[in-house]
PDB file of C-alpha atoms and ligand atoms in Angstrom:
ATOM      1  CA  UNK A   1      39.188 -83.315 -10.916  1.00 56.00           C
ATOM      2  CA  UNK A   2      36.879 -86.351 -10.890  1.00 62.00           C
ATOM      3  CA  UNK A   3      33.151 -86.178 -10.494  1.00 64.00           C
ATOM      4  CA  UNK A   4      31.822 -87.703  -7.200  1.00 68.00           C
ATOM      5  CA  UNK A   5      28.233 -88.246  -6.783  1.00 61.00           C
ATOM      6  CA  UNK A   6      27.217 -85.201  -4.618  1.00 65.00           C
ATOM      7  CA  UNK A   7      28.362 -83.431  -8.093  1.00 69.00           C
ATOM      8  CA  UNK A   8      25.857 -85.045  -9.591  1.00 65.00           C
ATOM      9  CA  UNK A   9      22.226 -83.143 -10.079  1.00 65.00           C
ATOM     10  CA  UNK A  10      19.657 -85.445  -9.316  1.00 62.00           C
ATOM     11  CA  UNK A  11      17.579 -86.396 -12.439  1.00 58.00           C
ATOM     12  CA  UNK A  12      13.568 -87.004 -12.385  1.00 57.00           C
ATOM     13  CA  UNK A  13      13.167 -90.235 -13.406  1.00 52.00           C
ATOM     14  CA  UNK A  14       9.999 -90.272 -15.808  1.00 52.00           C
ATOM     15  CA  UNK A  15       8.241 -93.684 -15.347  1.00 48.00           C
ATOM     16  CA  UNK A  16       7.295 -95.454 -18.456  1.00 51.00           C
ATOM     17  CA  UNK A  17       3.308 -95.892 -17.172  1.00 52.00           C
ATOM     18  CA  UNK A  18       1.597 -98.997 -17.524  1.00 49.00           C
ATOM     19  CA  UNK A  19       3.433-102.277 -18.251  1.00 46.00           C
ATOM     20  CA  UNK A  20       2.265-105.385 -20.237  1.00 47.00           C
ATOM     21  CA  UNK A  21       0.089-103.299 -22.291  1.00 49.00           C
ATOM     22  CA  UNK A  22      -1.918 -99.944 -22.274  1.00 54.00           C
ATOM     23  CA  UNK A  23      -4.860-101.951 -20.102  1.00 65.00           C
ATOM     24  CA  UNK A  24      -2.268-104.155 -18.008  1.00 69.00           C
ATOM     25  CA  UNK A  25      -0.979-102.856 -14.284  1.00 76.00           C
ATOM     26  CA  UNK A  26       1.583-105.481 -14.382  1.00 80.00           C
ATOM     27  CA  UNK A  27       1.685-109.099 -15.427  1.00 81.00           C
ATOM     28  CA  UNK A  28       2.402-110.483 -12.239  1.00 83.00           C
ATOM     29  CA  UNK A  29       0.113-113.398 -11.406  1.00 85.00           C
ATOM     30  CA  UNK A  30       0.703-113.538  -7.544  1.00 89.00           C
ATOM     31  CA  UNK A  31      -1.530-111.991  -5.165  1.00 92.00           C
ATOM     32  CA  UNK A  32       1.259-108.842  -4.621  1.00 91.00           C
ATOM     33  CA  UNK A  33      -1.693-106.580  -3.612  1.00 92.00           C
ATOM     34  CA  UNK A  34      -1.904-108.536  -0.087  1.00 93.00           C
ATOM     35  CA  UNK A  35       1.178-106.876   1.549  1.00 91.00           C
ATOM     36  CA  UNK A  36       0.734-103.114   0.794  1.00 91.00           C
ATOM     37  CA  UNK A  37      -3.057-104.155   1.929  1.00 95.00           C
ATOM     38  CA  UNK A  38      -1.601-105.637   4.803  1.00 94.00           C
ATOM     39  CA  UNK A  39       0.634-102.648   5.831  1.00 93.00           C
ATOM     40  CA  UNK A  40      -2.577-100.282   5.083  1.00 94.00           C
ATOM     41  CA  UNK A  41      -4.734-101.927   7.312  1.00 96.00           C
ATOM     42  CA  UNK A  42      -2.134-102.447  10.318  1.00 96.00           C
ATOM     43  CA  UNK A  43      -1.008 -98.600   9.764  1.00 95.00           C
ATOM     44  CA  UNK A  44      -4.298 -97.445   9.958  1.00 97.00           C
ATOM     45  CA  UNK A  45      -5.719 -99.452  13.040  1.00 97.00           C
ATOM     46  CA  UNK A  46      -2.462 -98.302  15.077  1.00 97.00           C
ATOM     47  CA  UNK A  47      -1.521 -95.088  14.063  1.00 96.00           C
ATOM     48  CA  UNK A  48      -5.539 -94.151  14.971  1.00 98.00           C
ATOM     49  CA  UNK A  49      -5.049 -95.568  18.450  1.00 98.00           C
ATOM     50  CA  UNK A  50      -2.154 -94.158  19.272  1.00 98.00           C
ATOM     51  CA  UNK A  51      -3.988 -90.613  17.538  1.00 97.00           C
ATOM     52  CA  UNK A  52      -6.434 -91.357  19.709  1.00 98.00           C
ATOM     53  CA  UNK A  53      -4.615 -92.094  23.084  1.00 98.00           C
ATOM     54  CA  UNK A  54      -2.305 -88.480  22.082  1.00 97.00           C
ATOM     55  CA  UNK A  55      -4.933 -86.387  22.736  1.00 96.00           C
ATOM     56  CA  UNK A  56      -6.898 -88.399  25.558  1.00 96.00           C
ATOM     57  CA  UNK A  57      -4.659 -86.606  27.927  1.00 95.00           C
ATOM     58  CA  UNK A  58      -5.835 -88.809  30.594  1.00 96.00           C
ATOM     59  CA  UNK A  59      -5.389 -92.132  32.003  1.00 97.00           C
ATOM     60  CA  UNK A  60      -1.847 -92.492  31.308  1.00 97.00           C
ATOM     61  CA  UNK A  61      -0.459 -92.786  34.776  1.00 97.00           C
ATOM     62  CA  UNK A  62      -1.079 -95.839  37.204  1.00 97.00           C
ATOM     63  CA  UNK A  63      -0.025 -94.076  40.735  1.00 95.00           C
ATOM     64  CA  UNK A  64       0.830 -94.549  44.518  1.00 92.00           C
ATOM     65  CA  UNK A  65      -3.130 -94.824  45.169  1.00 93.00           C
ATOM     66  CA  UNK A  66      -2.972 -97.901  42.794  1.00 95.00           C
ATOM     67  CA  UNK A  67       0.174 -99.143  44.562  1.00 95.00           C
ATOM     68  CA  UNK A  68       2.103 -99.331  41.312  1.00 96.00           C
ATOM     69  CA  UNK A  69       4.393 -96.710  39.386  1.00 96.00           C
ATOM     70  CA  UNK A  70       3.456 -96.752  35.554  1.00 97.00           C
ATOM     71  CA  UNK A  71       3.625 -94.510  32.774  1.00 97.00           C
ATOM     72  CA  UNK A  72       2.320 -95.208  28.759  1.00 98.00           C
ATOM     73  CA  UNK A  73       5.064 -95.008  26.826  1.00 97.00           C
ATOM     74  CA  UNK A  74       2.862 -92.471  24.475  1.00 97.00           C
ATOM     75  CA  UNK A  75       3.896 -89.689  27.414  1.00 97.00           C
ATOM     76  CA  UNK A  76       7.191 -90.429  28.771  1.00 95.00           C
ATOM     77  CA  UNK A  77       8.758 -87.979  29.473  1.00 94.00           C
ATOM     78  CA  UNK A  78       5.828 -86.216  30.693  1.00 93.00           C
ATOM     79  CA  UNK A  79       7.513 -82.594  31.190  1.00 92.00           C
ATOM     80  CA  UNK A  80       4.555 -80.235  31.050  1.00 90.00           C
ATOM     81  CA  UNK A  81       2.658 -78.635  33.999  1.00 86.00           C
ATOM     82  CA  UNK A  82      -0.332 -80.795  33.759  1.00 87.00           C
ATOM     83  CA  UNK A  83       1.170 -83.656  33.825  1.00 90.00           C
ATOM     84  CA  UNK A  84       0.129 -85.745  36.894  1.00 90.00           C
ATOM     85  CA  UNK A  85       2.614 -85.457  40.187  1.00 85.00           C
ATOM     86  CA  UNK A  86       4.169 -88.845  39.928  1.00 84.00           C
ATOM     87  CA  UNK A  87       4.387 -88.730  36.350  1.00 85.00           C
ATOM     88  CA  UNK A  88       5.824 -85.538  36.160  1.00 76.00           C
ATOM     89  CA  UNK A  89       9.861 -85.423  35.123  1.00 75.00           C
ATOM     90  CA  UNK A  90      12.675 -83.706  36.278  1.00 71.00           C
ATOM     91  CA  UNK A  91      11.353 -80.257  34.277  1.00 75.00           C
ATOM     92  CA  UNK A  92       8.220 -78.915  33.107  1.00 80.00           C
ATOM     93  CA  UNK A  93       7.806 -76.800  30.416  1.00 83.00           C
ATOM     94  CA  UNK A  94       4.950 -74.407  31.870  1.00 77.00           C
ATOM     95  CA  UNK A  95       3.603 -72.468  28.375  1.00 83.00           C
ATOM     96  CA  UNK A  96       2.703 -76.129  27.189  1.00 86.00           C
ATOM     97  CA  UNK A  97      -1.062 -76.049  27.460  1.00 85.00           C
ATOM     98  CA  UNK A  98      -2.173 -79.292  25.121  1.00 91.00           C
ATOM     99  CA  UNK A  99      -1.756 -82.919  25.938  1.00 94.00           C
ATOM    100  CA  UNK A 100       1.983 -83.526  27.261  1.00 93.00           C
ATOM    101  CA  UNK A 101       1.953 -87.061  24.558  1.00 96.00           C
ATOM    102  CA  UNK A 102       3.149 -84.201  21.546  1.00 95.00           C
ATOM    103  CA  UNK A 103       6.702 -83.678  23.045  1.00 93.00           C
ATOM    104  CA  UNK A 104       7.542 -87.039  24.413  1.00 93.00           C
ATOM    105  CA  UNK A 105       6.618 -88.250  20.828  1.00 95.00           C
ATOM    106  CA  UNK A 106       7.977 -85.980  18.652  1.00 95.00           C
ATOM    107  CA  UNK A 107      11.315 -88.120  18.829  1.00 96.00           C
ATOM    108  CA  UNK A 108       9.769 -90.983  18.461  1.00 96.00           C
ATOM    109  CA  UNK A 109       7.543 -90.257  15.984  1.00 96.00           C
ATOM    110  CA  UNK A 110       9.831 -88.772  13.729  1.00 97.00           C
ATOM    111  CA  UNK A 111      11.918 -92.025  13.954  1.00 98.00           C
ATOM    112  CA  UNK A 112       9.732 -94.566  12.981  1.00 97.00           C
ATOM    113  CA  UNK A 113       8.154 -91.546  10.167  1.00 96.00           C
ATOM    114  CA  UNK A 114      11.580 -91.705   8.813  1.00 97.00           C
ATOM    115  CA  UNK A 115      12.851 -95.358   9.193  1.00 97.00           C
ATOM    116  CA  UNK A 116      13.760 -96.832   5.943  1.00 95.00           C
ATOM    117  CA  UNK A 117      11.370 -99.927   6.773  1.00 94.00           C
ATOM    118  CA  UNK A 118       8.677 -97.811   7.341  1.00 94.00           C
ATOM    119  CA  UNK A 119       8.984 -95.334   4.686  1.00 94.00           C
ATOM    120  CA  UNK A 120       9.302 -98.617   2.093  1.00 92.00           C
ATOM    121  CA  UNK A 121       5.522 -99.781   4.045  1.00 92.00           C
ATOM    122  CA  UNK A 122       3.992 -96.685   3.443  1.00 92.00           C
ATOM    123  CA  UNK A 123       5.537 -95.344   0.159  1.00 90.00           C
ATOM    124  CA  UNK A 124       4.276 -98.795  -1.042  1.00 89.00           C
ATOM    125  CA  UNK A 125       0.932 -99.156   0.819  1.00 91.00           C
ATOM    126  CA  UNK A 126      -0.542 -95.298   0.732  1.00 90.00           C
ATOM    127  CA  UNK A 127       1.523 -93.576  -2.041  1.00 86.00           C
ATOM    128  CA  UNK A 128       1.357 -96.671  -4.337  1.00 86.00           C
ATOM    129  CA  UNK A 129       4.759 -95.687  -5.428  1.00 84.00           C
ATOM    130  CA  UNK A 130       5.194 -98.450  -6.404  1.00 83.00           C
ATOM    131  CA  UNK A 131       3.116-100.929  -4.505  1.00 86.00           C
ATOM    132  CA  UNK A 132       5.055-103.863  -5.144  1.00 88.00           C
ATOM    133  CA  UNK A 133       8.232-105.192  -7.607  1.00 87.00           C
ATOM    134  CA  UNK A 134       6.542-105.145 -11.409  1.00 84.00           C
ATOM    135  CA  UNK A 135       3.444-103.710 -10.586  1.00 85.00           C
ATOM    136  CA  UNK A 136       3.244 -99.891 -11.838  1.00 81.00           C
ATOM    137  CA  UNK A 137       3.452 -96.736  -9.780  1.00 82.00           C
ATOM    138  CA  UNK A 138       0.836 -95.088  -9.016  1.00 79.00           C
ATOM    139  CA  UNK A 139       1.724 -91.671 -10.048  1.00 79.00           C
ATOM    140  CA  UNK A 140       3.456 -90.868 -13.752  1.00 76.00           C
ATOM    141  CA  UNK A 141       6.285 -88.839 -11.771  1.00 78.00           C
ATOM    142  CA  UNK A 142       8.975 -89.787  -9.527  1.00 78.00           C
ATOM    143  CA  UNK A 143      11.205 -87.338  -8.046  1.00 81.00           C
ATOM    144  CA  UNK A 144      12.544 -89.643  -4.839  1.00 82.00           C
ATOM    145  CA  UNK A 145      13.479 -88.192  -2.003  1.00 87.00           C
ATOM    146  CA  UNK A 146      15.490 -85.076  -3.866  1.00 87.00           C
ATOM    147  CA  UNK A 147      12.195 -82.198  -3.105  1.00 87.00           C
ATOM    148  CA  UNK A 148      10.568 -81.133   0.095  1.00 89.00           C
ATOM    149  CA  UNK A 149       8.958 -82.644   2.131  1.00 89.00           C
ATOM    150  CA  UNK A 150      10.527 -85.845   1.403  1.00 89.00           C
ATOM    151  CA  UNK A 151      14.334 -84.893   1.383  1.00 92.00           C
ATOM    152  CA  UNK A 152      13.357 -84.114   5.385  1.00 94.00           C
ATOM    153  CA  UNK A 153      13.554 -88.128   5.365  1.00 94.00           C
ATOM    154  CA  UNK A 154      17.666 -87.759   5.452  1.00 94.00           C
ATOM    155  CA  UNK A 155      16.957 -86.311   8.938  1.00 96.00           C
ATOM    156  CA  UNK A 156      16.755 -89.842   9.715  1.00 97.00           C
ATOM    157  CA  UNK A 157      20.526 -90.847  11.280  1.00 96.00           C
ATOM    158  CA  UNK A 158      19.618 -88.007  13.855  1.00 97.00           C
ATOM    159  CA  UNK A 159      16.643 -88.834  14.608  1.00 97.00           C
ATOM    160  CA  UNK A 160      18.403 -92.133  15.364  1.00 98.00           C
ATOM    161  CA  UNK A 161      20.875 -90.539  18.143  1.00 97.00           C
ATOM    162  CA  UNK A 162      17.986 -89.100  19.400  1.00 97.00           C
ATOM    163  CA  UNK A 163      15.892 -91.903  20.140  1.00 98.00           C
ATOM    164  CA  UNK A 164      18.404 -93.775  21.868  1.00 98.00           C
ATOM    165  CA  UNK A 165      18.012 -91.362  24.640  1.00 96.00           C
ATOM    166  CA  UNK A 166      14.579 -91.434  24.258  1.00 96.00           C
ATOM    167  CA  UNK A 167      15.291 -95.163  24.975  1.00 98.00           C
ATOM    168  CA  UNK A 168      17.416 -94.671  28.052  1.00 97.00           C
ATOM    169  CA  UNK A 169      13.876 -93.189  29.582  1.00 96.00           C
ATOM    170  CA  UNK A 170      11.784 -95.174  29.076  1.00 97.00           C
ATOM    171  CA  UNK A 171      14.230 -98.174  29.985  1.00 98.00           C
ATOM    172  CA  UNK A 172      14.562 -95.901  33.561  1.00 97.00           C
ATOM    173  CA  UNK A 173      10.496 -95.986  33.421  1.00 96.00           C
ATOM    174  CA  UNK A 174      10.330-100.052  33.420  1.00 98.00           C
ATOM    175  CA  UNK A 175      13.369-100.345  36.070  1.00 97.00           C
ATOM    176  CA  UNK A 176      11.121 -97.668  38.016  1.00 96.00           C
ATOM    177  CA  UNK A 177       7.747-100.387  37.555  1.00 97.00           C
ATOM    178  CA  UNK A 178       9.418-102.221  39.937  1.00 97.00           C
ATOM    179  CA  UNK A 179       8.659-100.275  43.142  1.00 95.00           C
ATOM    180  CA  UNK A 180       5.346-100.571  44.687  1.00 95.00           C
ATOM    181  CA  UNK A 181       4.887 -97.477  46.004  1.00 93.00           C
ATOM    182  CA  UNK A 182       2.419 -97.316  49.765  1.00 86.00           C
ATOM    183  CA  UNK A 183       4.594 -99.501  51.425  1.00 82.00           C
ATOM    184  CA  UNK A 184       4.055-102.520  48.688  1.00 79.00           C
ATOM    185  CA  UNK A 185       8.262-102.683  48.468  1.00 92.00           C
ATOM    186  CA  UNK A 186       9.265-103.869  45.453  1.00 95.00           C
ATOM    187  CA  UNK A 187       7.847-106.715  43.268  1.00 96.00           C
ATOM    188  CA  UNK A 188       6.858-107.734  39.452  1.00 97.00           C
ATOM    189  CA  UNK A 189       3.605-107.377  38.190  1.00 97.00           C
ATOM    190  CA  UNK A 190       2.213-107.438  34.614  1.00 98.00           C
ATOM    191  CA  UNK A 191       2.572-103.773  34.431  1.00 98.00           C
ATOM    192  CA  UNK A 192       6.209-104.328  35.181  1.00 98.00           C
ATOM    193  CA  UNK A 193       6.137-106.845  32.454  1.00 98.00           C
ATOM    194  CA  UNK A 194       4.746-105.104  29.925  1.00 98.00           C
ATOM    195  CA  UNK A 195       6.740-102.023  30.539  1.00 98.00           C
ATOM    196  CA  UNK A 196      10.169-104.039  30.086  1.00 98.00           C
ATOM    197  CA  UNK A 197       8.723-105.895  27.181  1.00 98.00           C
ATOM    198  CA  UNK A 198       8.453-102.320  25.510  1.00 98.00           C
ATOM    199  CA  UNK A 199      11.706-101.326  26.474  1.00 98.00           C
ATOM    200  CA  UNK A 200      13.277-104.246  25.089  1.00 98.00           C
ATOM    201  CA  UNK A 201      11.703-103.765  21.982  1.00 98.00           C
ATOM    202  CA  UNK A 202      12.543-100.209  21.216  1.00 98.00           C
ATOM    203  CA  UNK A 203      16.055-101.305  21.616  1.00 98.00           C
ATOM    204  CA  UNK A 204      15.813-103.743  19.626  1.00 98.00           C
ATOM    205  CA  UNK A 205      14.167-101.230  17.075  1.00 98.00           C
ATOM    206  CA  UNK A 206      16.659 -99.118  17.625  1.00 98.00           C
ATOM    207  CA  UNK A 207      19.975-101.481  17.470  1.00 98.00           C
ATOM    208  CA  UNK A 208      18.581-102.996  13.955  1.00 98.00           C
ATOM    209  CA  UNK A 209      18.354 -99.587  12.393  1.00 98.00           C
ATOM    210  CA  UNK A 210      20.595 -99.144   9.012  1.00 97.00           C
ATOM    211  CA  UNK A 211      21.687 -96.090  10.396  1.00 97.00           C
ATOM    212  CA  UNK A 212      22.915 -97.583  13.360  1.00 97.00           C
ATOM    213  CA  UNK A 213      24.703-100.541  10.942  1.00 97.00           C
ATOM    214  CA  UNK A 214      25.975 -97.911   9.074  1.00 96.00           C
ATOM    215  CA  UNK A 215      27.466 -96.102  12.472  1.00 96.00           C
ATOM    216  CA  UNK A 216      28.707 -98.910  13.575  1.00 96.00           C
ATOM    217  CA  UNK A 217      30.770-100.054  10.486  1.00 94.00           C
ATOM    218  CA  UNK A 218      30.415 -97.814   7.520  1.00 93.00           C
ATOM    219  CA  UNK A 219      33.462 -96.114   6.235  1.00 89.00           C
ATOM    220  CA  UNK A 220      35.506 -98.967   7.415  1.00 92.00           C
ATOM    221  CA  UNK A 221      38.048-100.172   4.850  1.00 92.00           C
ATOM    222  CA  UNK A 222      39.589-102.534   6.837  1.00 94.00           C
ATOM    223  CA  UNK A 223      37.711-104.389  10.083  1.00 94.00           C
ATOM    224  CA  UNK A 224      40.808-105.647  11.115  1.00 94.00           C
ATOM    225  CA  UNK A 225      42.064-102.220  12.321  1.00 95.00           C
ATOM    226  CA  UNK A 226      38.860-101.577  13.733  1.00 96.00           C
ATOM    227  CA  UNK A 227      37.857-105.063  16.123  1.00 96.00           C
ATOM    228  CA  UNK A 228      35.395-102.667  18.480  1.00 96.00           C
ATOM    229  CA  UNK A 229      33.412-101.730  15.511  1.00 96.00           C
ATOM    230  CA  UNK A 230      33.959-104.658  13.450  1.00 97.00           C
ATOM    231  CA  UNK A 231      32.202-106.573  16.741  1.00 97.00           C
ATOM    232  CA  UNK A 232      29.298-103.908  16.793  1.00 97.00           C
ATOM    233  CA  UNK A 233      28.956-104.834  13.471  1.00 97.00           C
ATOM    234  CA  UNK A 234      28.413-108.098  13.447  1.00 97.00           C
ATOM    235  CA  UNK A 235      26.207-107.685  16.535  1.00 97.00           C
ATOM    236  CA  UNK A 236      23.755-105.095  15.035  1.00 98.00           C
ATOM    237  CA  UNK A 237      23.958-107.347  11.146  1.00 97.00           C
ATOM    238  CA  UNK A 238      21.512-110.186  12.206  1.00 98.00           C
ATOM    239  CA  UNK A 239      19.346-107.619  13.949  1.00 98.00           C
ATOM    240  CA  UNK A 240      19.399-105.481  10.769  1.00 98.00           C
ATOM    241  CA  UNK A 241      18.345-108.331   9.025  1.00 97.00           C
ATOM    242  CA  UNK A 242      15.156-108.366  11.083  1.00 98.00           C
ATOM    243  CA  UNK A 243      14.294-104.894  10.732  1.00 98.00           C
ATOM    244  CA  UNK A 244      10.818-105.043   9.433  1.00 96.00           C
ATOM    245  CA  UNK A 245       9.616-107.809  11.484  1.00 97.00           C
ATOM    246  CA  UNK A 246      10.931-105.867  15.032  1.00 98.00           C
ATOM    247  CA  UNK A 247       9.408-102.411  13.308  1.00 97.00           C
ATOM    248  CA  UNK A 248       5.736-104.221  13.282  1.00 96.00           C
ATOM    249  CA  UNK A 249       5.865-105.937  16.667  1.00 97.00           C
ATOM    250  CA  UNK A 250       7.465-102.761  18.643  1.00 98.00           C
ATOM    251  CA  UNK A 251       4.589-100.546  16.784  1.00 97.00           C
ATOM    252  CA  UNK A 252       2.368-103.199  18.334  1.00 98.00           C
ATOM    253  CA  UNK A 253       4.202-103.542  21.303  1.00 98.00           C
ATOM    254  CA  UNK A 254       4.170-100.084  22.339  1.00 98.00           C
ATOM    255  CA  UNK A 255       0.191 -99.293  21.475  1.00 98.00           C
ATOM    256  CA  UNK A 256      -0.378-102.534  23.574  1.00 98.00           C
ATOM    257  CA  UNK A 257       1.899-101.028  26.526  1.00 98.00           C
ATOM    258  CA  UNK A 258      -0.268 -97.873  26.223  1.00 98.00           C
ATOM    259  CA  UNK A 259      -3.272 -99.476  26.261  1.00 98.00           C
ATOM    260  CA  UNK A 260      -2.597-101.697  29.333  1.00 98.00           C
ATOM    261  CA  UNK A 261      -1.669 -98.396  31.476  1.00 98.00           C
ATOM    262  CA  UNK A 262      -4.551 -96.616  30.265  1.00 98.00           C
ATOM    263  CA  UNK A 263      -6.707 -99.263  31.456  1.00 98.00           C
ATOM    264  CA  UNK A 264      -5.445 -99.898  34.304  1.00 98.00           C
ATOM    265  CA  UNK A 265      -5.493 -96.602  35.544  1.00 97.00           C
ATOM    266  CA  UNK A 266      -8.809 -96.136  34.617  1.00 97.00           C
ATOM    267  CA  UNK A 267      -9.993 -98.870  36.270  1.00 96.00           C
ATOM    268  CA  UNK A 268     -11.025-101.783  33.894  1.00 97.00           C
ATOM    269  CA  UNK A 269      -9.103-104.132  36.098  1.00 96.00           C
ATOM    270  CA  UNK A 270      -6.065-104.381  38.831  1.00 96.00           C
ATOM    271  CA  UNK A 271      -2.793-104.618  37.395  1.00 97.00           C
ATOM    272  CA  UNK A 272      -1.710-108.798  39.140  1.00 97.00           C
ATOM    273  CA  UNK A 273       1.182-108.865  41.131  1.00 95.00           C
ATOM    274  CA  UNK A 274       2.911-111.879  39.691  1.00 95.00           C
ATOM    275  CA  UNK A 275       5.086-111.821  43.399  1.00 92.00           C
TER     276      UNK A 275
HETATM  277  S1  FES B 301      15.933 -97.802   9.366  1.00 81.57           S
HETATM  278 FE1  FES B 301      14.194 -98.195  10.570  1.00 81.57          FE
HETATM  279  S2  FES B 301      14.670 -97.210  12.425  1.00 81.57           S
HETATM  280 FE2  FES B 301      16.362 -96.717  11.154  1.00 81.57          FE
END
């Protein structure tokens, strides 16, 4: 019987410490420190906004009294009893008694905590391990992603399914930023825009994900007896290609969304009808 490679017990790889000499982190002579500086800083200044906006609880929903119907993407779907009427989805969950943001980002954030991009950003920018190509780790063992908590990271491909619903919602939530509500009709404003902006985004996000490439045509020995998934192949490759850049500006995208809403409805300014 031949061995395959789930037969295989994974093996600690011991890193050999320092390179180009016991004082020496690495001999590059680039500046490699500026991307894993880069991802620190970006990291940090979003995911402490969006920290922030979780537990604000408030300010999330721009309503009929405001003429307009929008949600932050941060807590869509809103399905506990606090959540305001308009916002409110088809359930509630009644026993929830913290901000409603913790459910409708659990999918979410467990997507993007998974990604592969992501996990490459932050394994590189936080754990130092390693921070970039020829530059040593920053830890003398490496165990990759065989132990807890780390082997949770293979939760990613369901995650994936997941968020595509979590998609569909907040795709309903920007077709739904087109009613006026208080006899305005229907119309476009920059809420409206922003909203479809962040929908378009997360698909994008979500249709340039490896595990998506790989649904669409891993295990495929031949693409000519497959032409469907051969096509969804070759229209989720060129996306895939782009996964990091689309990971950074739907982060962005979607703190900016939240940010809009919130001050909107608190009333910094009017969300402008563009017609
Ligand atoms: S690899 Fe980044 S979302 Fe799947």
């Amino acid at each position: 019987m031949s061995t395959t490679l789930e037969d295989l017990k994974p093996v600690p790889v011991e890193l050999g410490g320092v390179r180009g000499g016991p004082d020496v982190r690495t001999l590059r002579r680039d500046r490699w420190w500026r991307n894993p500086t880069a991802t620190v800083v970006f990291l940090t200044v979003v995911v402490v906004y969006l920290t922030w906006a979780t537990f604000q609880n408030a300010n999330y929903y721009v309503g009929q009294g405001m003429h307009r119907d929008l949600i932050s993407p941060l807590y869509s779907p809103c399905v506990v009893g606090s959540c305001v009427s308009g916002a409110r989805s088809l359930f509630d969950l009644g026993w929830w008694q913290i901000t409603p943001a913790l459910i409708a980002l659990a999918i979410p954030g467990g997507f993007r905590l998974t990604c592969y991009y992501y996990r490459k950003a932050y394994y590189r920018g936080f754990w130092q391990s390693p921070p970039a190509c020829g530059v040593s780790d920053g830890h003398t063992r490496y165990t990759g992603e065989t132990r807890f908590p780390l082997v949770l990271q293979n939760l990613h491909r369901y995650f994936f399914v997941l968020a595509l619903i979590q998609n569909v919602i907040l795709t309903i939530d920007a077709v739904v930023a087109f009613r006026l509500p208080g006899g305005g009709g229907y119309g476009l404003t920059i809420g409206t825009l922003v909203l479809v902006v962040n929908a378009v985004f997360l698909w994008l996000y979500s249709l340039s994900c490896h595990a998506c490439r790989h649904l669409s045509g891993g295990h495929v020995n031949r693409f000519s007896k497959h032409p469907v998934r051969y096509r969804l192949w070759k229209f989720v490759t060129p996306l895939n290609a782009r996964h990091m850049q689309i990971a950074w500006a739907s982060l962005a995208v979607v703190a900016l969304a939240d940010l809009y809403v919130r001050l909107v409805a608190s009333g910094a300014f009017h969300d402008p009808k563009i017609f």
